[in-house]
mmCIF file of C-alpha atoms in Angstrom:
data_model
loop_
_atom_site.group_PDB
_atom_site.id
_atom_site.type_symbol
_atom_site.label_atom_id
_atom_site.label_comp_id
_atom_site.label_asym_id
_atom_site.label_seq_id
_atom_site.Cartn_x
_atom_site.Cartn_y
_atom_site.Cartn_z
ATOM 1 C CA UNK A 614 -61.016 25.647 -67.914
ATOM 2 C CA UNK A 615 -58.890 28.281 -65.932
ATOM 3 C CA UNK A 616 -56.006 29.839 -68.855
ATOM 4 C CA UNK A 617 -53.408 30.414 -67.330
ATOM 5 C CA UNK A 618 -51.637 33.741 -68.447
ATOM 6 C CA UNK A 619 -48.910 34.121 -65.803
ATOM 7 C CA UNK A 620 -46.215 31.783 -63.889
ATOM 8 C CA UNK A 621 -44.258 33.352 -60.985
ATOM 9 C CA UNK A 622 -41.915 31.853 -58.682
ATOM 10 C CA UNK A 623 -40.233 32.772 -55.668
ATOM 11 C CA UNK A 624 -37.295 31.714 -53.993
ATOM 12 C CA UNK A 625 -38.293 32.929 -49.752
ATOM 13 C CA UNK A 626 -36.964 32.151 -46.682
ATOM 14 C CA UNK A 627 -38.227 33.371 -43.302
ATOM 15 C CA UNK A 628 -34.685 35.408 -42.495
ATOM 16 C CA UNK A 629 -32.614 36.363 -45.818
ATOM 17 C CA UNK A 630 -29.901 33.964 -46.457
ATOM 18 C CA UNK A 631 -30.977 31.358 -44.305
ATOM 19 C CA UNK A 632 -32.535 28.631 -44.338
ATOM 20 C CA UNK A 633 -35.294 26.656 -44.340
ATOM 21 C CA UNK A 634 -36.123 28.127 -47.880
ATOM 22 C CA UNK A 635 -39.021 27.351 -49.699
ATOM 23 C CA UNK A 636 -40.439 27.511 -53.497
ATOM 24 C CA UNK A 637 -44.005 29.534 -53.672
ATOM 25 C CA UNK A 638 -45.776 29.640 -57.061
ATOM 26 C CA UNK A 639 -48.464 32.030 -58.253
ATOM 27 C CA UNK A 640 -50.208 31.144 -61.512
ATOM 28 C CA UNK A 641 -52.344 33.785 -62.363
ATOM 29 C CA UNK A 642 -55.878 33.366 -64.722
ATOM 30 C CA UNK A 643 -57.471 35.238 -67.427
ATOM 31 C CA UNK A 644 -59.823 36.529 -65.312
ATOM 32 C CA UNK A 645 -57.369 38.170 -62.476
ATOM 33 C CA UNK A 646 -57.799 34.739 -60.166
ATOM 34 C CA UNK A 647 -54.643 33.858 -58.442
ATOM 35 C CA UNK A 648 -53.800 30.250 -57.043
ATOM 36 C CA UNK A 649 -50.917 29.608 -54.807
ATOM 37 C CA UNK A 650 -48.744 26.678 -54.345
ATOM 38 C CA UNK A 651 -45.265 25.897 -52.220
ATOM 39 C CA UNK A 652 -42.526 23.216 -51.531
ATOM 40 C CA UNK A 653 -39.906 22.730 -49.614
ATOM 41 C CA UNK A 654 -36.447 24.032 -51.516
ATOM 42 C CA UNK A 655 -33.609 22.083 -50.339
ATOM 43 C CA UNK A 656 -31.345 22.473 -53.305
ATOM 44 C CA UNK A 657 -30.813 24.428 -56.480
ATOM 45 C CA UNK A 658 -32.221 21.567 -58.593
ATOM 46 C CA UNK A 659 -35.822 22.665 -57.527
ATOM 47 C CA UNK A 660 -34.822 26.327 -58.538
ATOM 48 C CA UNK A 661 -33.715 24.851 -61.890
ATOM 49 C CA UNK A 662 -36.827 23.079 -62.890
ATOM 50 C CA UNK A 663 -39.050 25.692 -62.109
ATOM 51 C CA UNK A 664 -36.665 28.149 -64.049
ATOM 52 C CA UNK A 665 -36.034 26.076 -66.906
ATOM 53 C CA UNK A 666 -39.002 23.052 -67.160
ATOM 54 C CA UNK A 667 -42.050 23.727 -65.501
ATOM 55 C CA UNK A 668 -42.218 27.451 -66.113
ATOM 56 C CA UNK A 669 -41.735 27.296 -70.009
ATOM 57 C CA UNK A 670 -43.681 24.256 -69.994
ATOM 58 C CA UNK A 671 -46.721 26.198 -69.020
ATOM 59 C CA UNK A 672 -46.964 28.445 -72.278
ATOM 60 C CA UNK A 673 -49.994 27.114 -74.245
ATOM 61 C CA UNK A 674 -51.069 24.175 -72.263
ATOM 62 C CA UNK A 675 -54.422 22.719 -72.338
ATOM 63 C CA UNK A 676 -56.114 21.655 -68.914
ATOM 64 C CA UNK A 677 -59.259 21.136 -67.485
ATOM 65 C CA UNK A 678 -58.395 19.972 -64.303
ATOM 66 C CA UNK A 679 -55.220 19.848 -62.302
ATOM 67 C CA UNK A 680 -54.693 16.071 -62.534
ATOM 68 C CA UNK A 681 -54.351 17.026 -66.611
ATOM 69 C CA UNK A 682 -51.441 18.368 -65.554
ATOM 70 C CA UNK A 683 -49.688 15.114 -64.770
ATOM 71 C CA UNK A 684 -47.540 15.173 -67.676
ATOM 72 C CA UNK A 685 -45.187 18.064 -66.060
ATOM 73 C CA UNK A 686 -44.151 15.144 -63.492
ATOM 74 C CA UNK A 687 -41.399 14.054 -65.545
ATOM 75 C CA UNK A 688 -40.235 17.423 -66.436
ATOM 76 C CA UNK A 689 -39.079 18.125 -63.225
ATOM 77 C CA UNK A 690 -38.033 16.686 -59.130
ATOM 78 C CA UNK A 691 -41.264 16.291 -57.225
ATOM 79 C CA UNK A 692 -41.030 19.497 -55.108
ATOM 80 C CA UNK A 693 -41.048 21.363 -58.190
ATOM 81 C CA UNK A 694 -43.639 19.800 -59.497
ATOM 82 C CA UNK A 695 -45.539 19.819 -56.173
ATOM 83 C CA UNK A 696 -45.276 23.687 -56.038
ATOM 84 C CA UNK A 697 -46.910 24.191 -59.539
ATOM 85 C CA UNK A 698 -49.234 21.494 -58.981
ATOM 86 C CA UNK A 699 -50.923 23.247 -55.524
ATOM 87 C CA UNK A 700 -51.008 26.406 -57.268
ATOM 88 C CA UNK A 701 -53.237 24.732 -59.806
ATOM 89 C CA UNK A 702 -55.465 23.185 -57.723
ATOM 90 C CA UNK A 703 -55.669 26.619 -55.815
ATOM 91 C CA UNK A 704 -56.724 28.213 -58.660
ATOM 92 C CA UNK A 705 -59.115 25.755 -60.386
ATOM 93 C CA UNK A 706 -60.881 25.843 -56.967
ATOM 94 C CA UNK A 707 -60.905 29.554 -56.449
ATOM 95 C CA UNK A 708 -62.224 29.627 -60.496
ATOM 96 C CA UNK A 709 -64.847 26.905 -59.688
ATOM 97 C CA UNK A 710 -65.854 27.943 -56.125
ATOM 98 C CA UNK A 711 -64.795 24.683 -54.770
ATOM 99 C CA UNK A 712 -62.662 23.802 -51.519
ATOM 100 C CA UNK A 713 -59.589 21.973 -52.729
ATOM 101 C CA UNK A 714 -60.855 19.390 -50.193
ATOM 102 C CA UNK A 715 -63.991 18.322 -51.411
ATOM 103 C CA UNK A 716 -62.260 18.413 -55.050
ATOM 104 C CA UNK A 717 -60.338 15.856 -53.747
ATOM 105 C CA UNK A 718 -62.621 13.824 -51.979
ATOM 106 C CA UNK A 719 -62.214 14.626 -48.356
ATOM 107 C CA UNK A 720 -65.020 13.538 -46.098
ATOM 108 C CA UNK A 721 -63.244 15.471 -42.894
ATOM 109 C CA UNK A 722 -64.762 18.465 -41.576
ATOM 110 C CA UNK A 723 -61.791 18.298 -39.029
ATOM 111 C CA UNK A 724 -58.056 16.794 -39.006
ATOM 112 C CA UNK A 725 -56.002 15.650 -35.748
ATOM 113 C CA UNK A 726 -53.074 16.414 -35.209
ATOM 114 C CA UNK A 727 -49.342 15.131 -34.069
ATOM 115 C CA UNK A 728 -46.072 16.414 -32.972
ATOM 116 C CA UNK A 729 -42.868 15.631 -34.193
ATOM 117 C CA UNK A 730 -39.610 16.225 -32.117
ATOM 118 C CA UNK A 731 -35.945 16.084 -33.601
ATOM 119 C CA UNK A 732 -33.227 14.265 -31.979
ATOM 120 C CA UNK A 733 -32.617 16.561 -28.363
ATOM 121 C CA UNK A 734 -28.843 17.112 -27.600
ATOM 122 C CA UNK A 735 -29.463 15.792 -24.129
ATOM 123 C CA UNK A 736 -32.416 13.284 -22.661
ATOM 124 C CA UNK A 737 -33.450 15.417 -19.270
ATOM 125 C CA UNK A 738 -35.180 17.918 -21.860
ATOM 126 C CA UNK A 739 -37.284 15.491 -23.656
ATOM 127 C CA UNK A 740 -39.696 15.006 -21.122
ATOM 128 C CA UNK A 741 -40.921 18.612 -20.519
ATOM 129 C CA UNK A 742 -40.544 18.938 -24.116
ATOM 130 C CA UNK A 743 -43.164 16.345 -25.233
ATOM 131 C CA UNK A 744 -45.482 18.052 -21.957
ATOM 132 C CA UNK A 745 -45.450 21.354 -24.402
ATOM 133 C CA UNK A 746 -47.080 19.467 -27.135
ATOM 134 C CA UNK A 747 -49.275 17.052 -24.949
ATOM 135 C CA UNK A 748 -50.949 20.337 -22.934
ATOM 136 C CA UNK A 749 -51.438 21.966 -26.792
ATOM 137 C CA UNK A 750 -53.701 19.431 -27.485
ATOM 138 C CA UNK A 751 -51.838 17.063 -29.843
ATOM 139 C CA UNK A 752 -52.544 13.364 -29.681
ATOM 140 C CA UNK A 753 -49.799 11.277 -30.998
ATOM 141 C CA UNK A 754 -45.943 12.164 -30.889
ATOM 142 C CA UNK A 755 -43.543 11.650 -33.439
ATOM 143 C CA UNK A 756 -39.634 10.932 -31.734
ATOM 144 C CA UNK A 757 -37.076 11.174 -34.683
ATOM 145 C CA UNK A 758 -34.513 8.538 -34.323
ATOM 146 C CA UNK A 759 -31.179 7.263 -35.330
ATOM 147 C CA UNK A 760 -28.824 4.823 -34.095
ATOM 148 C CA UNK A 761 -27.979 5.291 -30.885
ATOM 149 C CA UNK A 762 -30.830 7.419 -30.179
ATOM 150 C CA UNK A 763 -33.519 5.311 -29.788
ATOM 151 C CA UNK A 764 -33.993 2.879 -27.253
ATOM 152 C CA UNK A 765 -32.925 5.557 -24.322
ATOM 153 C CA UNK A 766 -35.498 8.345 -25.527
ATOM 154 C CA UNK A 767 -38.019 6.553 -26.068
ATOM 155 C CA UNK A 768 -38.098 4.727 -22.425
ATOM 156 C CA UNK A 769 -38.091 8.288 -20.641
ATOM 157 C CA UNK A 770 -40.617 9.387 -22.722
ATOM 158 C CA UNK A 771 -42.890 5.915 -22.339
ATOM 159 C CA UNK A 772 -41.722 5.644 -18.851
ATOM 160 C CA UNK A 773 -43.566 10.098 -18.513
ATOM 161 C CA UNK A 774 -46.026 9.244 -20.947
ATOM 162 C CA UNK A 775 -47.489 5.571 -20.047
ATOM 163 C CA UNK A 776 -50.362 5.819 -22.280
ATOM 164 C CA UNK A 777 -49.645 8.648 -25.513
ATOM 165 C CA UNK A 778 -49.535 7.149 -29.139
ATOM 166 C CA UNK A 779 -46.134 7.579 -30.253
ATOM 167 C CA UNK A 780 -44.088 6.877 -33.568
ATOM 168 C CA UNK A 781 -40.763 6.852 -34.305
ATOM 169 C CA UNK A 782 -39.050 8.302 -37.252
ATOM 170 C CA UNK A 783 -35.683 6.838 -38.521
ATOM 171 C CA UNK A 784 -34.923 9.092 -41.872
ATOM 172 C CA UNK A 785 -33.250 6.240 -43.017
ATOM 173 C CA UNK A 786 -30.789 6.148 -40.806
ATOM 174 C CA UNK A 787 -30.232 2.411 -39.990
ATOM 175 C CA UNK A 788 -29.222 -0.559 -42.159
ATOM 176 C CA UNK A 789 -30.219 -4.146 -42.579
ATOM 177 C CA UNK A 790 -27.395 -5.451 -39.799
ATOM 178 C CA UNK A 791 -27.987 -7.172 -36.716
ATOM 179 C CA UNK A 792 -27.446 -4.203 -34.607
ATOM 180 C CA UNK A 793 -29.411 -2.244 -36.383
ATOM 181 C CA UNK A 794 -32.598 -4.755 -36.612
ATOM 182 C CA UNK A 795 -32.134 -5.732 -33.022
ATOM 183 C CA UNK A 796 -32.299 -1.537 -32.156
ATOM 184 C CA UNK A 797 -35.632 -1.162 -34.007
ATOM 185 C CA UNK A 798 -37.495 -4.554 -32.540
ATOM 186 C CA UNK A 799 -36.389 -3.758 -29.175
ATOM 187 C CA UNK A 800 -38.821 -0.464 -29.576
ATOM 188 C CA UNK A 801 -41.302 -2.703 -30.196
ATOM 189 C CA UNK A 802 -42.345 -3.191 -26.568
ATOM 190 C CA UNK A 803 -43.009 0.262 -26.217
ATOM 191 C CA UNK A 804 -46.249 0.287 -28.057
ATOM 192 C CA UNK A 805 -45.661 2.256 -30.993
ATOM 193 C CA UNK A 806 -48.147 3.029 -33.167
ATOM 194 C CA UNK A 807 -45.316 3.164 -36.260
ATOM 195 C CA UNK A 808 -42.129 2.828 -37.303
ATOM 196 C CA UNK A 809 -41.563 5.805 -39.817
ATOM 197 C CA UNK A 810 -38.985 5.328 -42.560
ATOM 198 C CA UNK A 811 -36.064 3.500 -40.537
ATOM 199 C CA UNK A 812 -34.299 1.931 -43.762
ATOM 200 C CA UNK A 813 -33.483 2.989 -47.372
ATOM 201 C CA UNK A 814 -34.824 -0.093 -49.321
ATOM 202 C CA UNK A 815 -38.301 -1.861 -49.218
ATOM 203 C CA UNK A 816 -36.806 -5.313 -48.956
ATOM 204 C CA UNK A 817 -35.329 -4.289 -44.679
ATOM 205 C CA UNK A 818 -38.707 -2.537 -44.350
ATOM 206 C CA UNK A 819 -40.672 -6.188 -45.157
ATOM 207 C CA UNK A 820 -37.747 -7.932 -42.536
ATOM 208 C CA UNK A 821 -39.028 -5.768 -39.583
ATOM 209 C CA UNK A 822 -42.457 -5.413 -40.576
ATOM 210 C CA UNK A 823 -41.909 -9.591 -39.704
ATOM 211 C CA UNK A 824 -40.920 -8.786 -36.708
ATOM 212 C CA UNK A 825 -42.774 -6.414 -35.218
ATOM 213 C CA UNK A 826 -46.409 -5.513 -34.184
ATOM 214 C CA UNK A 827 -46.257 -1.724 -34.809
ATOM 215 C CA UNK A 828 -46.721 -0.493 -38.544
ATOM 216 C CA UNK A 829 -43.776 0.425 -40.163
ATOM 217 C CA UNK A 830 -43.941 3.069 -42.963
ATOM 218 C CA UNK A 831 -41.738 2.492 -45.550
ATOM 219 C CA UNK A 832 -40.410 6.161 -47.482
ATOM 220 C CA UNK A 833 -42.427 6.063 -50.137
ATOM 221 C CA UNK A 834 -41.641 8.599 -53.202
ATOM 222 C CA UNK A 835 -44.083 7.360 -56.282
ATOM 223 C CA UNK A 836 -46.889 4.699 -56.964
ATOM 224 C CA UNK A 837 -44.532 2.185 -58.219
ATOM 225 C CA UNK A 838 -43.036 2.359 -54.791
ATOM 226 C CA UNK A 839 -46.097 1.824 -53.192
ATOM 227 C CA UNK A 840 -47.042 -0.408 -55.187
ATOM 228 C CA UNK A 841 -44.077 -2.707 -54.434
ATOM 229 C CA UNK A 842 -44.169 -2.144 -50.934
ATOM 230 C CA UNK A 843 -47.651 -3.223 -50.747
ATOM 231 C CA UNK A 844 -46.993 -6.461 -52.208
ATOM 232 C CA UNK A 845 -44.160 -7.365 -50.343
ATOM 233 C CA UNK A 846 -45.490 -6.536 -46.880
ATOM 234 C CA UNK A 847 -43.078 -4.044 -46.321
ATOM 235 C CA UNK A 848 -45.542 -2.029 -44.188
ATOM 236 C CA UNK A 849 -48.693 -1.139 -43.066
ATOM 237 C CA UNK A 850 -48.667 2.640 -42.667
ATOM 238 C CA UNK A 851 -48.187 5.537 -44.878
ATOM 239 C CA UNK A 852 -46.977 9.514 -44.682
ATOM 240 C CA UNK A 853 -48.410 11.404 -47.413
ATOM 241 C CA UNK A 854 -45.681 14.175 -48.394
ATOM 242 C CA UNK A 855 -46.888 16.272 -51.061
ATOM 243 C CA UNK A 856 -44.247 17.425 -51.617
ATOM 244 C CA UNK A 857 -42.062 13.902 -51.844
ATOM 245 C CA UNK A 858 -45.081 12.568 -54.231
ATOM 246 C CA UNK A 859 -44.886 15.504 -56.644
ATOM 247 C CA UNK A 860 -48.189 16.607 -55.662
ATOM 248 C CA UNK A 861 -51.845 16.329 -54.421
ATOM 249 C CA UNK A 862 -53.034 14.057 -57.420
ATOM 250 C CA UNK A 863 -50.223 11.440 -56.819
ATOM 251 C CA UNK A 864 -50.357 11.847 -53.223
ATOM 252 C CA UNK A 865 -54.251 11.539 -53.506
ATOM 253 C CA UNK A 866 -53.356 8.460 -55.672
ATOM 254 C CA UNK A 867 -51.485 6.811 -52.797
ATOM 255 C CA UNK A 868 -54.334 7.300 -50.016
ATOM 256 C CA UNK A 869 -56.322 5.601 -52.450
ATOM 257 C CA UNK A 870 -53.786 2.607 -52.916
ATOM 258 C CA UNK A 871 -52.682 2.563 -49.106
ATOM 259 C CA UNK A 872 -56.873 2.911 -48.008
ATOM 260 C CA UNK A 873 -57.278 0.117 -50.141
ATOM 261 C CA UNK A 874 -54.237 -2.191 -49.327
ATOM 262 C CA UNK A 875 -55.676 -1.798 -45.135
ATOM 263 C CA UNK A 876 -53.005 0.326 -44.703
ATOM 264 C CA UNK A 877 -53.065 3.061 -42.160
ATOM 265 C CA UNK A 878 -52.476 6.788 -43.186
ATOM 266 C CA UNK A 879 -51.412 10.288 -42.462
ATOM 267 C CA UNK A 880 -50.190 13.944 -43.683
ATOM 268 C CA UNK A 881 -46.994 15.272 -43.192
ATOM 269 C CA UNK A 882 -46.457 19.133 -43.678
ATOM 270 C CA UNK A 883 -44.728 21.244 -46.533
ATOM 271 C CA UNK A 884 -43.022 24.421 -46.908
ATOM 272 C CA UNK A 885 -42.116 26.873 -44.189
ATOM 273 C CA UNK A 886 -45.225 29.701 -44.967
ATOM 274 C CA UNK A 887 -48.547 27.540 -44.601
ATOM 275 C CA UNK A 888 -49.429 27.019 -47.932
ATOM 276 C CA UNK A 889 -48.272 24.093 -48.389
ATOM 277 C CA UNK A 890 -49.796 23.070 -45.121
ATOM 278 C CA UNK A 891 -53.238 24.216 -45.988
ATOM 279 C CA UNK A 892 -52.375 21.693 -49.409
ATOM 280 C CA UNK A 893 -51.913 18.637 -46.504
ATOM 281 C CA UNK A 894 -55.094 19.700 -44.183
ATOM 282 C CA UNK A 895 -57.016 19.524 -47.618
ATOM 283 C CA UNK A 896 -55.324 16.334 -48.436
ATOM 284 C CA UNK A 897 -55.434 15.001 -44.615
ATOM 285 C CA UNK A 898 -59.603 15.271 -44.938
ATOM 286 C CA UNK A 899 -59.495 12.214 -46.971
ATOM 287 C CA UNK A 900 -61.318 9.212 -45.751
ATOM 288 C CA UNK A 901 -58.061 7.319 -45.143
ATOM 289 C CA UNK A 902 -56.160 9.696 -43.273
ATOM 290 C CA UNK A 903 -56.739 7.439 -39.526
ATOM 291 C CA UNK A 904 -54.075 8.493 -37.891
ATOM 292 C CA UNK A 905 -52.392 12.632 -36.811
ATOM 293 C CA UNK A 906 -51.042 14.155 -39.061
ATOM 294 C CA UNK A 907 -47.904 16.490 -38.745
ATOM 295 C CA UNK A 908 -49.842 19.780 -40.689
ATOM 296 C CA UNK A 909 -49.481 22.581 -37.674
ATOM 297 C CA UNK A 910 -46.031 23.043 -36.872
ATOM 298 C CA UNK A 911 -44.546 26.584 -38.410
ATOM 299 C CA UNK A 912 -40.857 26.840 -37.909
ATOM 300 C CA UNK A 913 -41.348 30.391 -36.810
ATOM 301 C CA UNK A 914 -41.932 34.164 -38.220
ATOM 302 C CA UNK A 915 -45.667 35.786 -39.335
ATOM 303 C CA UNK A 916 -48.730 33.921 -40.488
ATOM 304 C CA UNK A 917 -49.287 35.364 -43.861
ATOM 305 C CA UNK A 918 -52.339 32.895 -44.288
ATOM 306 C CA UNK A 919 -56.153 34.873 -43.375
ATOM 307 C CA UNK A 920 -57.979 32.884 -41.517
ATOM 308 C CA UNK A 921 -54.695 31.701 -40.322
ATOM 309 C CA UNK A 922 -53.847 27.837 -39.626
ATOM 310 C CA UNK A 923 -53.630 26.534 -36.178
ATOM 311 C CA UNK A 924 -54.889 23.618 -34.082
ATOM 312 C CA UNK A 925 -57.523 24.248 -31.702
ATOM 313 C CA UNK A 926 -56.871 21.402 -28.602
ATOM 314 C CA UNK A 927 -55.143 19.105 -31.315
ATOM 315 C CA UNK A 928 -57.674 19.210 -33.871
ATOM 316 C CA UNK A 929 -57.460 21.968 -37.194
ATOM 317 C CA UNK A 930 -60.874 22.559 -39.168
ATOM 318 C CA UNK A 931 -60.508 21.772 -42.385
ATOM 319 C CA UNK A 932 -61.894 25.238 -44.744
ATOM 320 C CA UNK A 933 -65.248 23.512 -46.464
ATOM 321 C CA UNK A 934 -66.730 27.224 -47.321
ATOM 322 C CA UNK A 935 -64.099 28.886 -48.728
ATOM 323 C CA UNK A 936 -62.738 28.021 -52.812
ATOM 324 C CA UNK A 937 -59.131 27.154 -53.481
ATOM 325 C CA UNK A 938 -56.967 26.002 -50.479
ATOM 326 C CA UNK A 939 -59.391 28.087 -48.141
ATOM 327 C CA UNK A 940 -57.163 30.716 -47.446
ATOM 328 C CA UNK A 941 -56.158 34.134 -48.136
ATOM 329 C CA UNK A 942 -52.563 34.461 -48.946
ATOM 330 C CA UNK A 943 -50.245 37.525 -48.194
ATOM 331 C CA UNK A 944 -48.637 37.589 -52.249
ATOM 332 C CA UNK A 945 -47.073 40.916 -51.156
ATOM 333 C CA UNK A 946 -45.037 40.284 -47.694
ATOM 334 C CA UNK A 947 -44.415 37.218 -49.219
ATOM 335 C CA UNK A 948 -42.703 38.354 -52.327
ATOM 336 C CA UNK A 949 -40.847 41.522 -50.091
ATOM 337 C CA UNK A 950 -38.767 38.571 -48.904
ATOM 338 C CA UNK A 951 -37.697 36.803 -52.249
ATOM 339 C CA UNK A 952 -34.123 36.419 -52.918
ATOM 340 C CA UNK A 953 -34.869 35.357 -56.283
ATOM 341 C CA UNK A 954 -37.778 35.212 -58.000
ATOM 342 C CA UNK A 955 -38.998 33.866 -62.310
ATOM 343 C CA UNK A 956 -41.576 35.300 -64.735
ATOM 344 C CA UNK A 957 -43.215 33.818 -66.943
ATOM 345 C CA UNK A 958 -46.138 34.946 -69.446
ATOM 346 C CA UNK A 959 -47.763 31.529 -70.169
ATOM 347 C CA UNK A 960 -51.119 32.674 -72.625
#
């Protein structure tokens, strides 16, 4: 059992005062062993559980293994908890000398990967823009969507692209009305692999899942969810987000429910610096990751991960020799650009 004797957090973004911000968390063992973990920060509340939850909540706490740590879930959001969680599972594979992969019970020795494009201002870009991710390799496209933008994008980019998987991702954008409905099945006949998160509630999800021949993926934040979603037929996809399940064990939990439910699956990144990216390859080497998953895309700035994490013609290795996440981390140029940062001694 790794004891923990020191909780840091840091409050980063790649330019000061900007965002996209993330949470990185170093727990530190007895021994000198360091494990690193991250999450998207979108809002203070994350800040505030680390600061006043899931750092305290450390101090004296008995674990084997990081799904004993499962209790800290309702202590804080997920992306809290997802931040301390990595870390842990960093660190009780760097202790063990295990990959954080085959701890989990990935069977990939390599992950595919996908692109995902925001909505463009104008359509005459999209095309060339989709090129730039076809020609690095990547096999499946991700359009996000909303209404309005939707049926037009998607044409020029089926009408360039006659044979690429794509998916479309609403960000629950669209409602149960007729418009709306009649929007989303009239994608259908482009041959999408998925529909990614179009509405807010599971019961609109099971109404075009009805209607339609590609998977939709409903947004799914717990097991419950899943759960529910599974026995209404309100899908037949999945998107793993670490950091919108609270963690790897949850999000682990959910491959297993999906896998088993015939449902297909993929990983979506986290965080802005690569850790939490290295947290979905390890995650994405699971047997029921089928489909690309969005792990490779860095919104800019250094690599402060050694070997660093790129795609290779579409398809990113996933680090079977190395312990922990499989990666050296760069604790010092990453904590030169904290705006904030906690400290906690936990032993």
């Amino acid at each position: 059992m790794p004891t923990i004797v020191e909780f840091r957090a840091y409050r980063v973004a790649l330019h000061r005062g900007r965002r996209p911000e993330s949470a990185l968390v170093c727990l530190t063992a007895e021994d000198g062993t360091v494990g690193w973990g991250e999450s998207a920060l979108l809002d203070d509340g994350t800040w505030t559980d680390l600061a006043q939850r899931l750092g305290p909540a450390l101090r004296g706490l008995e674990w084997e293994r990081p799904e004993d740590l499962g209790g800290l879930c309702a202590l804080g959001g997920p992306r809290a908890t997802a931040a301390v969680e990595i870390a842990a599972w960093d660190l009780w594979g760097r202790v063990h000398r295990v990959p954080v992969a085959h701890a989990l019970g990935g069977t990939r020795t390599s992950v595919v990967t996908g692109a995902r494009i925001p909505c463009q201002p104008h359509l005459d870009g999209l095309p060339s823009l989709v090129n730039r991710y076809v020609g690095g390799g990547h096999t499946r496209v991700t359009l996000e969507i909303r209404p309005g933008w939707d049926v037009e994008p998607l044409r020029v980019v089926r009408q360039a692209y006659p044979t690429l998987a794509l998916q479309v991702d609403g960000s629950r954008s669209y409602t149960d009305t007729p418009e709306h409905l009649a929007a989303l099945e009239s994608l259908d006949e482009y041959g999408l692999v998925a529909i990614e998160r179009p509405f807010a509630d599971l019961a609109t999800h099971a109404v075009l899942q009805r209607s339609v021949r590609a998977a939709v993926a409903p947004d799914i934040g717990d097991l419950d969810a899943l759960d529910a979603a599974i026995a209404m037929d309100a899908g037949r996809a999945l998107s793993l987000r670490v950091s919108r399940l609270g963690g790897l064990t949850t999000a682990r939990g959910a491959h297993d429910r999906a896998y088993a439910a015939g449902w297909d699956v993929w990983c979506g990144g986290s965080g802005v610096f690569g850790i939490g990216k290295a947290a979905s390859v390890a995650l994405a080497s699971l047997p029921g990751c089928t489909l690309p998953s969005d792990i490779t895309e860095f919104v800019g700035g250094p690599e402060y991960l050694t070997p660093p994490l790129r795609a290779h013609g579409g398809v990113v290795a996933v680090p079977l020799t190395q312990p922990g996440l499989g990666h050296d981390i760069d604790g010092p140029r990453l904590t030169r650009l904290a705006t904030d940062q906690l400290h906690f001694t936990v032993h």
